[in-house]
Each structure stands twice: as structure tokens, then as C-alpha cells.
mmCIF file of C-alpha atoms in Angstrom:
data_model
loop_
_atom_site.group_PDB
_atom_site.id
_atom_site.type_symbol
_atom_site.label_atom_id
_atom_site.label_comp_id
_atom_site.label_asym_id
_atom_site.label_seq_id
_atom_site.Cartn_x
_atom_site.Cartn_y
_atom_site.Cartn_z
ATOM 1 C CA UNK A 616 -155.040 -175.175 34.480
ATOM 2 C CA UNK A 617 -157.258 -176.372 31.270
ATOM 3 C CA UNK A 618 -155.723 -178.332 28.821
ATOM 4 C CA UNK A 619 -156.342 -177.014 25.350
ATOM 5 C CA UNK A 620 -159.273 -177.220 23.453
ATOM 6 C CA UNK A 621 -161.214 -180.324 22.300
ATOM 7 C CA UNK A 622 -157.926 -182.658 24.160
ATOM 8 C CA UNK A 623 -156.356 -181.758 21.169
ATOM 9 C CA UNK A 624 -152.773 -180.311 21.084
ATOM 10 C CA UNK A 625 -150.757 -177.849 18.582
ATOM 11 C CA UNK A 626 -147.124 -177.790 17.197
ATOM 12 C CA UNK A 627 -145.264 -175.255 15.192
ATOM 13 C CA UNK A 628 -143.447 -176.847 12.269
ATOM 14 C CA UNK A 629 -141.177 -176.021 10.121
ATOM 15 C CA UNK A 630 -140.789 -178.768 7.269
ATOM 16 C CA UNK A 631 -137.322 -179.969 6.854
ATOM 17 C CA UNK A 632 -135.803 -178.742 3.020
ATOM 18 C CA UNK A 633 -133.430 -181.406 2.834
ATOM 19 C CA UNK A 634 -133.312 -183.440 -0.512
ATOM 20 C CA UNK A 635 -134.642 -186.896 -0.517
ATOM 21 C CA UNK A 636 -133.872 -189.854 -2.370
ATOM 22 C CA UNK A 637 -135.884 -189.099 -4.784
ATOM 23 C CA UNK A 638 -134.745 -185.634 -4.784
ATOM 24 C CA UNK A 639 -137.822 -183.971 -3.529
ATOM 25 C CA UNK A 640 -137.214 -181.645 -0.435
ATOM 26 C CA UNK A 641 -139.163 -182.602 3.036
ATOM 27 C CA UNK A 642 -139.829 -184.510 5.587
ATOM 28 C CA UNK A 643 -140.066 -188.166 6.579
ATOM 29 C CA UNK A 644 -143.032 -190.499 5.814
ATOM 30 C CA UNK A 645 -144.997 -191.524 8.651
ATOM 31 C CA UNK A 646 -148.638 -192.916 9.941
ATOM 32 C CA UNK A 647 -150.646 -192.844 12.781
ATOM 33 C CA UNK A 648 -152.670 -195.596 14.259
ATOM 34 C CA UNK A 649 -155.504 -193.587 16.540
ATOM 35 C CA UNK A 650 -154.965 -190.356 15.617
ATOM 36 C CA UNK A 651 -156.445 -187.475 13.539
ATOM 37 C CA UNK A 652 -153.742 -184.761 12.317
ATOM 38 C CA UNK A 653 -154.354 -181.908 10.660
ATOM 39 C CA UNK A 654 -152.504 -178.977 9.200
ATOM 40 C CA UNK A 655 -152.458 -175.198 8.958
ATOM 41 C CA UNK A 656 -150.457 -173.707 6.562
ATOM 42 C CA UNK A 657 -148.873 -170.679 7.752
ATOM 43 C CA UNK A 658 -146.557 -169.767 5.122
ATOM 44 C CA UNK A 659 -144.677 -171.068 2.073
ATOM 45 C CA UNK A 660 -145.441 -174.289 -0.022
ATOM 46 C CA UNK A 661 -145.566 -177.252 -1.193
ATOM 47 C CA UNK A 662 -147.351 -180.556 -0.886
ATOM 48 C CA UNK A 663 -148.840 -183.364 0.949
ATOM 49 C CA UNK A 664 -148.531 -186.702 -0.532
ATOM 50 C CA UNK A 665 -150.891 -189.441 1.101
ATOM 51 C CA UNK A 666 -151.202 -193.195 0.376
ATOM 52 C CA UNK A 667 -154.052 -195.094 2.115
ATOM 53 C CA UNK A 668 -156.620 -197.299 1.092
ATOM 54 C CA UNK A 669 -157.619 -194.869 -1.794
ATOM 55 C CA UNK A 670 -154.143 -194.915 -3.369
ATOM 56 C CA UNK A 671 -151.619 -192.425 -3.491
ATOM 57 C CA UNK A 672 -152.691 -188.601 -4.001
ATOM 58 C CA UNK A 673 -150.501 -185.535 -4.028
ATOM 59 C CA UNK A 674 -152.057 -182.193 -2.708
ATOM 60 C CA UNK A 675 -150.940 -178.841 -2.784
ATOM 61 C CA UNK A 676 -150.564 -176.707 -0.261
ATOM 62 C CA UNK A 677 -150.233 -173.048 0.164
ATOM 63 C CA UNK A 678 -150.709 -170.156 3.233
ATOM 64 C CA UNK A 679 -154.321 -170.859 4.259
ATOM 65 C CA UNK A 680 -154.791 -174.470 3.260
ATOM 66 C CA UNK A 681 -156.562 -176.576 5.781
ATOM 67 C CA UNK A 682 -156.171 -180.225 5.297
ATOM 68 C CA UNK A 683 -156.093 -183.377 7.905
ATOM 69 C CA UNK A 684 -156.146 -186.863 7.649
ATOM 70 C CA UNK A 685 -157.793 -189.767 9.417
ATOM 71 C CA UNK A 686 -155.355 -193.053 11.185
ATOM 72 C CA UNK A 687 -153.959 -195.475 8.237
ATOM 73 C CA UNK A 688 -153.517 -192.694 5.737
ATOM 74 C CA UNK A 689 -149.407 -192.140 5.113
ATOM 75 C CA UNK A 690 -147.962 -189.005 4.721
ATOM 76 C CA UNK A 691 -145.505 -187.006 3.670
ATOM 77 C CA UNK A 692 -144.566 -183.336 3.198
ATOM 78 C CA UNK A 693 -142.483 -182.066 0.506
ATOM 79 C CA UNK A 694 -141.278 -178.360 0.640
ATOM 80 C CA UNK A 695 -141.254 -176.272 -2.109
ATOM 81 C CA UNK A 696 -140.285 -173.094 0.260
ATOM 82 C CA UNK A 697 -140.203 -172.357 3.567
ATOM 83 C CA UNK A 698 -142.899 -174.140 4.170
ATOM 84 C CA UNK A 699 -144.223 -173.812 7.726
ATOM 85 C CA UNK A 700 -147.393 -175.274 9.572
ATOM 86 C CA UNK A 701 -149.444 -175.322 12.535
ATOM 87 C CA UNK A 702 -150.236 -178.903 13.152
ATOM 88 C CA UNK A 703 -153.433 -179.857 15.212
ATOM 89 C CA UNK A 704 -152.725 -183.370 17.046
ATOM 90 C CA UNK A 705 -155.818 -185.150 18.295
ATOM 91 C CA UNK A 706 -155.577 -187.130 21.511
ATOM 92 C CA UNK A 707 -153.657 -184.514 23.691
ATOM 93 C CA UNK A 708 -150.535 -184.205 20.743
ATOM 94 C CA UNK A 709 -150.215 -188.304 21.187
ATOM 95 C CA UNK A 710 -149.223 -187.979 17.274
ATOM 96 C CA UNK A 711 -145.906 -186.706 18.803
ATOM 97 C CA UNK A 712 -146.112 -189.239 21.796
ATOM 98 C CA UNK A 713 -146.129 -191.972 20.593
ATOM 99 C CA UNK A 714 -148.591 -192.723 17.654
ATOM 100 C CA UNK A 715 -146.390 -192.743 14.613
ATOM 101 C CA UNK A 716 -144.727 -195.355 12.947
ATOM 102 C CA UNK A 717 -142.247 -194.183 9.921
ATOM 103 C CA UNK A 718 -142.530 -196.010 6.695
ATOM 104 C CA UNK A 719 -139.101 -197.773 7.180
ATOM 105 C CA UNK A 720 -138.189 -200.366 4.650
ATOM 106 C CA UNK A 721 -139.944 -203.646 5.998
ATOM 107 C CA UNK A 722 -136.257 -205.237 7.142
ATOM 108 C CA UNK A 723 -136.507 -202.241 9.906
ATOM 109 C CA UNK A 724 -139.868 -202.961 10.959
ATOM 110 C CA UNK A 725 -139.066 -206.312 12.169
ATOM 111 C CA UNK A 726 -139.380 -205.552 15.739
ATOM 112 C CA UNK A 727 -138.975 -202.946 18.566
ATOM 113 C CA UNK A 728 -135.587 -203.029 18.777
ATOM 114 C CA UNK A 729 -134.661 -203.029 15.118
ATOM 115 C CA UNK A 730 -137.302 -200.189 14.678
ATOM 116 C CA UNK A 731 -135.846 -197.757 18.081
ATOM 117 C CA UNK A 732 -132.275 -198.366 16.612
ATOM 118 C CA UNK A 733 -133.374 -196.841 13.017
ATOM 119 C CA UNK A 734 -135.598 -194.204 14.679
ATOM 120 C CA UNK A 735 -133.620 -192.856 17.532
ATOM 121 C CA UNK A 736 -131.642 -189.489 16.961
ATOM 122 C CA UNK A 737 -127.944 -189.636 18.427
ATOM 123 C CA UNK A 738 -127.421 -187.094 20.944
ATOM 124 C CA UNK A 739 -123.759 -185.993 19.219
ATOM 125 C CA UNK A 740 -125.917 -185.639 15.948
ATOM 126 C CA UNK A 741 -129.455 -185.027 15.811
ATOM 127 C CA UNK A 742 -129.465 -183.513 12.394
ATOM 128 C CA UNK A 743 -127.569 -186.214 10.740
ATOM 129 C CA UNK A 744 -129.932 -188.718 12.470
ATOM 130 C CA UNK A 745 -132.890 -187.000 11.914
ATOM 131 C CA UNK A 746 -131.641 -186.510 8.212
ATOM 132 C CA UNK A 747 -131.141 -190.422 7.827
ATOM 133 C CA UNK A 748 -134.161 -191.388 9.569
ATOM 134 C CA UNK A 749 -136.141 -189.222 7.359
ATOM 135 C CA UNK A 750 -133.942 -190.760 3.495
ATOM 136 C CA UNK A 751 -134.795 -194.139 4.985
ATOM 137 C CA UNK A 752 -138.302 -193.805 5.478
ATOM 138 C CA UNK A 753 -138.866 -192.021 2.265
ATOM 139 C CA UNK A 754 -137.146 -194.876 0.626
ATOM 140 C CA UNK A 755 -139.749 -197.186 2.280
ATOM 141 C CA UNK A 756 -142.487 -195.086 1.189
ATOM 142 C CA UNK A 757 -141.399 -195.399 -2.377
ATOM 143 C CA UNK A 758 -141.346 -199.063 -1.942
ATOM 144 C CA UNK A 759 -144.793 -198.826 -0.480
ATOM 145 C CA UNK A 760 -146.045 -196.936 -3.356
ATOM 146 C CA UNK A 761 -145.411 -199.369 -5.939
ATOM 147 C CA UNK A 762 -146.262 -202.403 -3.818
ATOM 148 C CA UNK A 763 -150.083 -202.140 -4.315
ATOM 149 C CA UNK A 764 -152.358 -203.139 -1.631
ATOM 150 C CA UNK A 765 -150.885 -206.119 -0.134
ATOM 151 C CA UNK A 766 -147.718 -203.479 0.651
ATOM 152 C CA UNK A 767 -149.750 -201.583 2.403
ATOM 153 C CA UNK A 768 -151.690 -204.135 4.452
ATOM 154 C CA UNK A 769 -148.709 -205.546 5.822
ATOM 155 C CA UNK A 770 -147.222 -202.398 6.897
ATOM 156 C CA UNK A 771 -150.054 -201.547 9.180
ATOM 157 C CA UNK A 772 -149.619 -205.111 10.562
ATOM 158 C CA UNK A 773 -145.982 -204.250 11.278
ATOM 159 C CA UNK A 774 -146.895 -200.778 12.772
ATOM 160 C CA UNK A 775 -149.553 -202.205 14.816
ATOM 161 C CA UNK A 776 -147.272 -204.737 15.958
ATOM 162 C CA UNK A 777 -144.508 -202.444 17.012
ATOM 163 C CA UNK A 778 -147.003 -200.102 19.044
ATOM 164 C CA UNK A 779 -148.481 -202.848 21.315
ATOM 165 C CA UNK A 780 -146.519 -202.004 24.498
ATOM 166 C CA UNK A 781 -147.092 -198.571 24.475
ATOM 167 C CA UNK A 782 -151.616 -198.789 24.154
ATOM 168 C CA UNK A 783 -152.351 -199.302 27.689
ATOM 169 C CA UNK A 784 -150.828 -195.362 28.264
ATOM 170 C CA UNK A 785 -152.607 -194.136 24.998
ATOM 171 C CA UNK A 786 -155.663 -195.123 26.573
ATOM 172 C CA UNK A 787 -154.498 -193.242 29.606
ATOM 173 C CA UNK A 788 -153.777 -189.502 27.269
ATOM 174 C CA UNK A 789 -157.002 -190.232 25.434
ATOM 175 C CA UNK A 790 -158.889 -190.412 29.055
ATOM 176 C CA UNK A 791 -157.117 -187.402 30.512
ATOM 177 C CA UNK A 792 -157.269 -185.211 27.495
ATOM 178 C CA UNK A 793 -160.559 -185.776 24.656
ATOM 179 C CA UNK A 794 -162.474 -188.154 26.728
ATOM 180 C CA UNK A 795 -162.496 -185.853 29.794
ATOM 181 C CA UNK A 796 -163.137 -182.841 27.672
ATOM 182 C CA UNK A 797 -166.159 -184.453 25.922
ATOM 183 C CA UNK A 798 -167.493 -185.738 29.305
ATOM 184 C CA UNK A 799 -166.666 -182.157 30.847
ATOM 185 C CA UNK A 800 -168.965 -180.700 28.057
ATOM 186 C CA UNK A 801 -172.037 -183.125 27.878
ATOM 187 C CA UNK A 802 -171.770 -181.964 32.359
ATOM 188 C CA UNK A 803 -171.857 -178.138 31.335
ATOM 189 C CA UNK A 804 -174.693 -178.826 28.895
ATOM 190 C CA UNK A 805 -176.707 -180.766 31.975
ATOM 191 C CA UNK A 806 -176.159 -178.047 34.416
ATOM 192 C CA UNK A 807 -177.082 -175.436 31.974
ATOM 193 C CA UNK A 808 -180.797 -176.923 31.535
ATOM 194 C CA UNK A 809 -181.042 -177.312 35.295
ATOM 195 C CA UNK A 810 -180.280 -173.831 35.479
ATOM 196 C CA UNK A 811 -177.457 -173.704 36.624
ATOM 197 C CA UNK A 812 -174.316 -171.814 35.807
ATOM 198 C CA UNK A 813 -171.460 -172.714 38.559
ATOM 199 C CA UNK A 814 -168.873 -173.645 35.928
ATOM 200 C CA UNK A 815 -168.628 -170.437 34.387
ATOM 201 C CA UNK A 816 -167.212 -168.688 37.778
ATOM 202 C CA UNK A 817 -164.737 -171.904 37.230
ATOM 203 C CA UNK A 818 -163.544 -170.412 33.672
ATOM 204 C CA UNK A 819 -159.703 -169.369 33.515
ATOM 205 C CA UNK A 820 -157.380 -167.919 30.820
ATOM 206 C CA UNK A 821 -154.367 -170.028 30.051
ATOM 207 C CA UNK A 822 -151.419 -168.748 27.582
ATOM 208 C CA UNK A 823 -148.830 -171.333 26.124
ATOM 209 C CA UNK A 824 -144.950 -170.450 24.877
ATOM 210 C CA UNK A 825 -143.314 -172.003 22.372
ATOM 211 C CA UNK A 826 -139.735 -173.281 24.064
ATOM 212 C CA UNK A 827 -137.137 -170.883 22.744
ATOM 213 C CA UNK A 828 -135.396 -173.892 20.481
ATOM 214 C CA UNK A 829 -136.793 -176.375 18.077
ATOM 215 C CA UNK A 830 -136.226 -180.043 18.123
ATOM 216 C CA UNK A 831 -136.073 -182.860 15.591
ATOM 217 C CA UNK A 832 -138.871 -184.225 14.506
ATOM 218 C CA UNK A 833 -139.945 -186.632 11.638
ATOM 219 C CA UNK A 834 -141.174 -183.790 9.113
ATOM 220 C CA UNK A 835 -139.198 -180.765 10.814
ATOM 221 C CA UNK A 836 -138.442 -178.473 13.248
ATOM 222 C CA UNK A 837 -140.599 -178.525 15.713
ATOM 223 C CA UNK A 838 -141.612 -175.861 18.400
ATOM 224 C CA UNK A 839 -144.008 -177.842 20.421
ATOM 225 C CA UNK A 840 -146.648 -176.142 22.772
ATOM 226 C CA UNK A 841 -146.808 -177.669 26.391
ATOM 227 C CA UNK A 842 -149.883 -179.278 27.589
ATOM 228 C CA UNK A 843 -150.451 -177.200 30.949
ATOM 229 C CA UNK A 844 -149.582 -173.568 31.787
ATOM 230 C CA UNK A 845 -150.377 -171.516 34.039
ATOM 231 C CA UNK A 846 -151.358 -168.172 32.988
ATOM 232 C CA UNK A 847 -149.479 -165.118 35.029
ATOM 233 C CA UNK A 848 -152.521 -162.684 35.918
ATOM 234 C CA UNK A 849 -149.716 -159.500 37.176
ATOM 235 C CA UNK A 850 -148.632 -159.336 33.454
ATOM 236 C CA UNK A 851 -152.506 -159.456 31.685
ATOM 237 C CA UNK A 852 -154.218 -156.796 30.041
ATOM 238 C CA UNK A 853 -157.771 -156.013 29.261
ATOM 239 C CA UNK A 854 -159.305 -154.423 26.295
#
């Protein structure tokens, strides 16, 4: 087994079209603390709205557009139809593990527990819940757009804050998946000027599946990739 390329990791989304409160269609708010993220767009459109430490920006996106963003920069995706993406997740797909902190309203940001209650999906309803989460974190967002800098500063502190606990096995993904991968490369590179070509006899084809349902997630539906699989060599074909 390999993981996949880079220690990065891939999900299929579909962005939610459900009316916000400010009546613009899409998904919930959201930043990440270590993480790179960056999007594909497969089909449909609409827009990516961003608010870092260059302001807010709006940017369009149609089938084709490539577009990611670095840790601190907030974002949102509005759909203006059937808007679907391939999202690249650095760090092994941590972005979906763990690395995200939606831009509640700062009252819900107060600590873990306050945060978990606002965030977590009931079992009996996952659409409502995901549908709430997503109103109250755009409502946040709109309160972090018009509160200037300061806003913004004190959100991270709250987001840092609330991810504390969970670092020490962040470090542990980012080991296992890009560190190892870099390390594994800067190896191949050593061996090759030694002359020596052992780890290509080592090289294996893996295939992932997308499970056969989609969850919940902050911006969408999700069909998220495993990490590990196994390709079955009976069922391959050469051309």
C-alpha cells in the first residue's frame, strides 16, 4: 500500500445549494490552521469568497478553475449551479480530520464544548444539522467581514485555542503522510546517484473508490477517498 501522492489526500464535493442568510446558496465558512486546500472545479459554478489578512475577495469559479489557499485565509463557497469539486487536502486530508474551525459567531467559540455542541450533526438529522451549522457560520462570517482586522485576529486566537488538544496527533498524520513522503523521495534521489535502482522493483499500483454514499460536510456532500487500498491485480488490465 502507498498512500497518495505528495501525503496529500482528495475528496469529491458537491457544494451544498441551500440558501443562506444572506440568501446566497452554499456552503459553510470555515479555516484551517496547518493546512493548504485547494480546489478543482469539475462542473458547474459559482464562487469562492476569502477573507484573510488581505481583506475579503470574491472569485469566480467555473469547470477548470484551479484555485487553493494557504492556513488563516476563510472561505466560503457559494453555488450558482451544481457546482461540484475535487478538493486536494494537504497533510494526508487532515482538512477533513480535524483542521477546520467554522466561523461561528464568537459566543460559540468560547470553548470546546460550546464549539462540538454547535458543530456536531445529530444522527436523527444530519441535513437539518448540517443545514444549521452551515446558516450559523455564515452568519459569523458576515460579522467577521465587517469587523475589520481586530475581528479577524481574535478569531484565529479562538480557533487556535479550540484546536490545542487535538496537535500532538496532527503532528502524528503530518509524519506518516507528507513528511514520510518527502523523506521517501530525497532516499530515492540518494540511491539513484549511487546507482542504484532497488525501489523501483518496490513500485505498486493502488486504485481508490469513492464509498457508495455521501456524507455531511461543512461545504457539501462529500464522497471522500480512503487513505489506503489495496489494489486487486485478478481484475487489472494492461494497455
Amino acid at each position: 500500500m502507498t498512500t497518495f501522492p505528495g501525503g496529500t489526500a482528495v475528496t469529491d464535493l458537491t457544494v451544498y445549494d441551500w440558501p443562506g442568510p444572506d440568501g446566497l446558496p452554499g456552503g459553510s465558512a470555515h479555516v484551517h490552521l496547518v493546512c493548504t486546500e485547494g480546489y478543482v472545479v469539475l462542473e458547474g459554478r459559482g464562487w469562492l469568497q476569502t477573507l484573510g489578512a488581505d481583506g475579503f475577495a470574491e472569485t469566480p469559479l467555473t469547470p477548470g478553475t484551479v484555485a487553493w489557499f494557504a492556513p488563516g485565509v476563510v472561505h466560503r463557497l457559494v453555488n450558482d449551479g451544481n457546482l461540484r469539486i475535487l478538493v486536494v487536502m494537504q497533510n494526508a486530508g487532515l482538512p477533513e480530520a480535524g483542521d477546520a474551525v467554522l466561523t461561528f459567531p464568537p459566543e460559540h467559540l468560547t470553548d470546546g464544548a460550546r464549539y462540538r455542541a454547535s458543530a456536531t450533526l445529530q444522527a436523527d438529522d444530519p441535513a437539518g444539522g448540517a443545514r444549521r451549522r452551515k446558516d450559523l457560520a455564515v452568519d459569523g462570517f458576515l460579522r467577521l467581514r465587517s469587523g475589520g482586522p481586530q475581528a479577524l485576529a481574535e478569531f484565529y486566537a479562538r480557533a487556535a485555542a479550540l484546536v490545542g488538544d487535538g496537535l500532538p496527533g496532527w503532528r502524528e498524520r503530518w509524519r506518516d503522510g507528507p513528511l514520510a513522503a518527502t523523506t521517501a523521495t530525497g532516499d530515492q534521489l540518494d540511491h539513484l546517484a549511487a546507482g542504484d535502482v532497488h525501489h523501483l522493483h518496490d513500485g505498486r499500483l493502488t486504485v481508490l473508490t469513492a464509498p457508495p454514499t455521501r456524507g455531511y460536510g461543512m461545504c457539501g456532500r462529500l464522497a471522500t477517498f480512503p487513505q489506503h487500498q489495496e489494489f486487486d491485480r485478478q481484475n487489472a488490465t494492461s494497455t
